[in-house]
PDB file of C-alpha atoms in Angstrom:
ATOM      1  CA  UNK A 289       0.000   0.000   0.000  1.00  0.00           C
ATOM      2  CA  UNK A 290       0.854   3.864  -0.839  1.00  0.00           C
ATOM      3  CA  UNK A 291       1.248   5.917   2.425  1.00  0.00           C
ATOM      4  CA  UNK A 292      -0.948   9.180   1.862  1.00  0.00           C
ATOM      5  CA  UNK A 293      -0.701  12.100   3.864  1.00  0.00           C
ATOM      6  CA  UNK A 294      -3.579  14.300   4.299  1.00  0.00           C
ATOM      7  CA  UNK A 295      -2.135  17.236   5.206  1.00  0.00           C
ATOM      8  CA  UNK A 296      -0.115  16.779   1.245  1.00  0.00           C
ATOM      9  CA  UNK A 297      -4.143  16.318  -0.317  1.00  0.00           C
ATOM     10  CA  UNK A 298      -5.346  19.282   1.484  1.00  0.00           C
ATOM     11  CA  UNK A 299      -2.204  21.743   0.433  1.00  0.00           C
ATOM     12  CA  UNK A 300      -3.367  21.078  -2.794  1.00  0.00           C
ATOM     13  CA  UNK A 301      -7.360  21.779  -2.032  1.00  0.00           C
ATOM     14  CA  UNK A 302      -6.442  25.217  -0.628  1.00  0.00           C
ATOM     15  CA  UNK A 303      -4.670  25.790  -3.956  1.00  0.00           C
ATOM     16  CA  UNK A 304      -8.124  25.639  -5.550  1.00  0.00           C
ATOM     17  CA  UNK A 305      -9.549  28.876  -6.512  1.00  0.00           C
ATOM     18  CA  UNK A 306     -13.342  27.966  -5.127  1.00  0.00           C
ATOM     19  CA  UNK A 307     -12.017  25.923  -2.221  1.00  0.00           C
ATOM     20  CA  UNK A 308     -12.206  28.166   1.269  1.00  0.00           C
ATOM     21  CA  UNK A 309     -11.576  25.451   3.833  1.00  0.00           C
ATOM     22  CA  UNK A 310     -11.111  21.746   3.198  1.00  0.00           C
ATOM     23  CA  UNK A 311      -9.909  18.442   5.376  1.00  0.00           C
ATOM     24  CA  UNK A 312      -9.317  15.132   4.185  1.00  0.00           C
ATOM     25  CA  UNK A 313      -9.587  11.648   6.501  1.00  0.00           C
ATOM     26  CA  UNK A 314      -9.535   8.069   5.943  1.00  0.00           C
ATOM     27  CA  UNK A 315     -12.399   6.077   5.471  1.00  0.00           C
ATOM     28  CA  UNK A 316     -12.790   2.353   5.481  1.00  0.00           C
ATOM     29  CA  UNK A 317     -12.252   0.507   2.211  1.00  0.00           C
ATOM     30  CA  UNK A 318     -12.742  -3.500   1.507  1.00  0.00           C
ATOM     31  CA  UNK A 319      -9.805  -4.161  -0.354  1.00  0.00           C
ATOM     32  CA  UNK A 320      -7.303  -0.741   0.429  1.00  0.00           C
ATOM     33  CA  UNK A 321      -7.943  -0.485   3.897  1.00  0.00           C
ATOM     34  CA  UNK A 322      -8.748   2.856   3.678  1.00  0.00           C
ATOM     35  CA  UNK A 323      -8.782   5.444   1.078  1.00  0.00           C
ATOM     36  CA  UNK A 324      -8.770   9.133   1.281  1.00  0.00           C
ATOM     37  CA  UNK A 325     -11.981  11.443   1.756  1.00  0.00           C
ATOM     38  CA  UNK A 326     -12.695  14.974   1.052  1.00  0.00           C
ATOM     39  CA  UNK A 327     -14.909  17.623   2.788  1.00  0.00           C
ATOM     40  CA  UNK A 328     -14.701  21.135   1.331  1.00  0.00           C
ATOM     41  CA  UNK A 329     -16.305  24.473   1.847  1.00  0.00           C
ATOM     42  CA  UNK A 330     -16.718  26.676  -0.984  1.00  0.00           C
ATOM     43  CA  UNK A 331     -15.898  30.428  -1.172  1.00  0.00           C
ATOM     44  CA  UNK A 332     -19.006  33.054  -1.887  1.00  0.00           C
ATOM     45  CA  UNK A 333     -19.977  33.703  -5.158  1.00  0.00           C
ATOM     46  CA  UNK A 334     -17.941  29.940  -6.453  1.00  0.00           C
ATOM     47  CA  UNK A 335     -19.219  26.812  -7.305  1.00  0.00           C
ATOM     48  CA  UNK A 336     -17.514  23.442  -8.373  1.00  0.00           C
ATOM     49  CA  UNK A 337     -18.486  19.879  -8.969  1.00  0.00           C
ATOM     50  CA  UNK A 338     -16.939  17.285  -7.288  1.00  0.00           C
ATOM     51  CA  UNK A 339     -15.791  15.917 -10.732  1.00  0.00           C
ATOM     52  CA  UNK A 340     -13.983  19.586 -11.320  1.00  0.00           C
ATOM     53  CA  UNK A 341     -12.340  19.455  -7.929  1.00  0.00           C
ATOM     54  CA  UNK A 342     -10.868  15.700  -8.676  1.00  0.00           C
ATOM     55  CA  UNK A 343      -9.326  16.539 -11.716  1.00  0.00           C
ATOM     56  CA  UNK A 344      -7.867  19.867 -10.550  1.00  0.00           C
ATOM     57  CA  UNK A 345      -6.439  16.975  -8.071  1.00  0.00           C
ATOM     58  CA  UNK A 346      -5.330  14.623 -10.682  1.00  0.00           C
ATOM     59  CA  UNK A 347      -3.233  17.428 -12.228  1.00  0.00           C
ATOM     60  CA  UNK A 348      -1.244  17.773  -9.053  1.00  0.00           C
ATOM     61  CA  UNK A 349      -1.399  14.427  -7.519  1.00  0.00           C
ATOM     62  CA  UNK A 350      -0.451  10.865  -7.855  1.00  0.00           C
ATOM     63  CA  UNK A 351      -3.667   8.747  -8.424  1.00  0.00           C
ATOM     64  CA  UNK A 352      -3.798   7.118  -5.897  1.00  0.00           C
ATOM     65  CA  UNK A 353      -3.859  10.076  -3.485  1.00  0.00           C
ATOM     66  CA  UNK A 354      -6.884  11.524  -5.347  1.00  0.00           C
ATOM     67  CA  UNK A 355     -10.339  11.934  -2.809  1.00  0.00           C
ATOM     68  CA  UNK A 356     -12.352   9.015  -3.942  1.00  0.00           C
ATOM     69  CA  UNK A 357     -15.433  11.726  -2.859  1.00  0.00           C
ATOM     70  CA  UNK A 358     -15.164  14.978  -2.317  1.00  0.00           C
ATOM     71  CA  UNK A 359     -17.915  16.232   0.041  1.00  0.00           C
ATOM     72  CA  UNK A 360     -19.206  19.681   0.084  1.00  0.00           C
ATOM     73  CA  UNK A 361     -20.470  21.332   3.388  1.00  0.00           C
ATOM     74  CA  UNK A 362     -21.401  24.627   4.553  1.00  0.00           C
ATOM     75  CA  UNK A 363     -19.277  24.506   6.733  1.00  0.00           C
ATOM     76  CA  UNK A 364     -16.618  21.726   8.920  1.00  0.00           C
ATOM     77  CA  UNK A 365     -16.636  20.977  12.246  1.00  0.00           C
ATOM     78  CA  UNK A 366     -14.058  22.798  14.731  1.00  0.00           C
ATOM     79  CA  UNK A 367     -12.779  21.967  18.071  1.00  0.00           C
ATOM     80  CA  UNK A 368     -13.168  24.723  20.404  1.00  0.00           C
ATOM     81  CA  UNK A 369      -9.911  26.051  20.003  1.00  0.00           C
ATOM     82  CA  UNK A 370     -10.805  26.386  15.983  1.00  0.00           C
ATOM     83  CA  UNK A 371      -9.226  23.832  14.312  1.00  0.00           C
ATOM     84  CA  UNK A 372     -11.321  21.497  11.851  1.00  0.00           C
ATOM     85  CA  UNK A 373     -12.126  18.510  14.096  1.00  0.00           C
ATOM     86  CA  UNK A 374     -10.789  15.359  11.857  1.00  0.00           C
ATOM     87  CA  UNK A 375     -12.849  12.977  14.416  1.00  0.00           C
ATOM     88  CA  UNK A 376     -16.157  14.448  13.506  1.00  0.00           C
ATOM     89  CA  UNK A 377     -15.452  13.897  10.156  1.00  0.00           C
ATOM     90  CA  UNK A 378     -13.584  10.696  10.319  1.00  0.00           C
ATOM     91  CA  UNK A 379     -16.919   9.380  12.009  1.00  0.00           C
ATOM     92  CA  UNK A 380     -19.064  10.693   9.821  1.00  0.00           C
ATOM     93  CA  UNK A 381     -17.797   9.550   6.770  1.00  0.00           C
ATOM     94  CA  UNK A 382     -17.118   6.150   8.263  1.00  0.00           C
ATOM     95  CA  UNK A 383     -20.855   6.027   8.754  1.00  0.00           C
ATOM     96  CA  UNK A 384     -21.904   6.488   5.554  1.00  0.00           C
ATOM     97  CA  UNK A 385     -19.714   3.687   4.319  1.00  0.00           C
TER      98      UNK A 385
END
């Protein structure tokens, strides 16, 4: 297996001119284990698919690093020092799976 490193994914979501905040977690996968997961909030006034945001990540990332799903929220979750709160995701998103 490929060792991916979230913060690496998420360097290259800020980059993205609609992207305003965005965290990326691992979710359970069958055969990988697990595979990387994006949640992103969009700037005012911008839109993007998640189909535009995995390409823009294809263009700057190995393949396998890619988001399998990029998920769009108004906003994340924060601890209460105001950090986004991986856990809350990481739960969520294993949830869903």
């Amino acid at each position: 297996g490929y060792n991916i490193y979230p913060r690496h994914v998420e360097e290259e979501l800020y980059k993205h001119p609609s992207i305003l905040e965005g965290a990326v977690v691992g979710v359970k996968h069958e055969v990988r284990g697990e595979v990387p997961q994006a949640f992103v909030v969009l700037r005012e006034g911008h839109s993007a698919t998640e189909a535009e945001i995995k390409d823009y990540l294809k263009q700057h990332l190995p393949p396998y690093s890619v988001p399998v799903t990029v998920a769009f929220r108004d906003a994340l979750p924060k601890t209460l020092i105001g950090k986004i709160d991986k856990k809350v995701l990481k739960t969520e998103a294993n949830a869903t799976t």
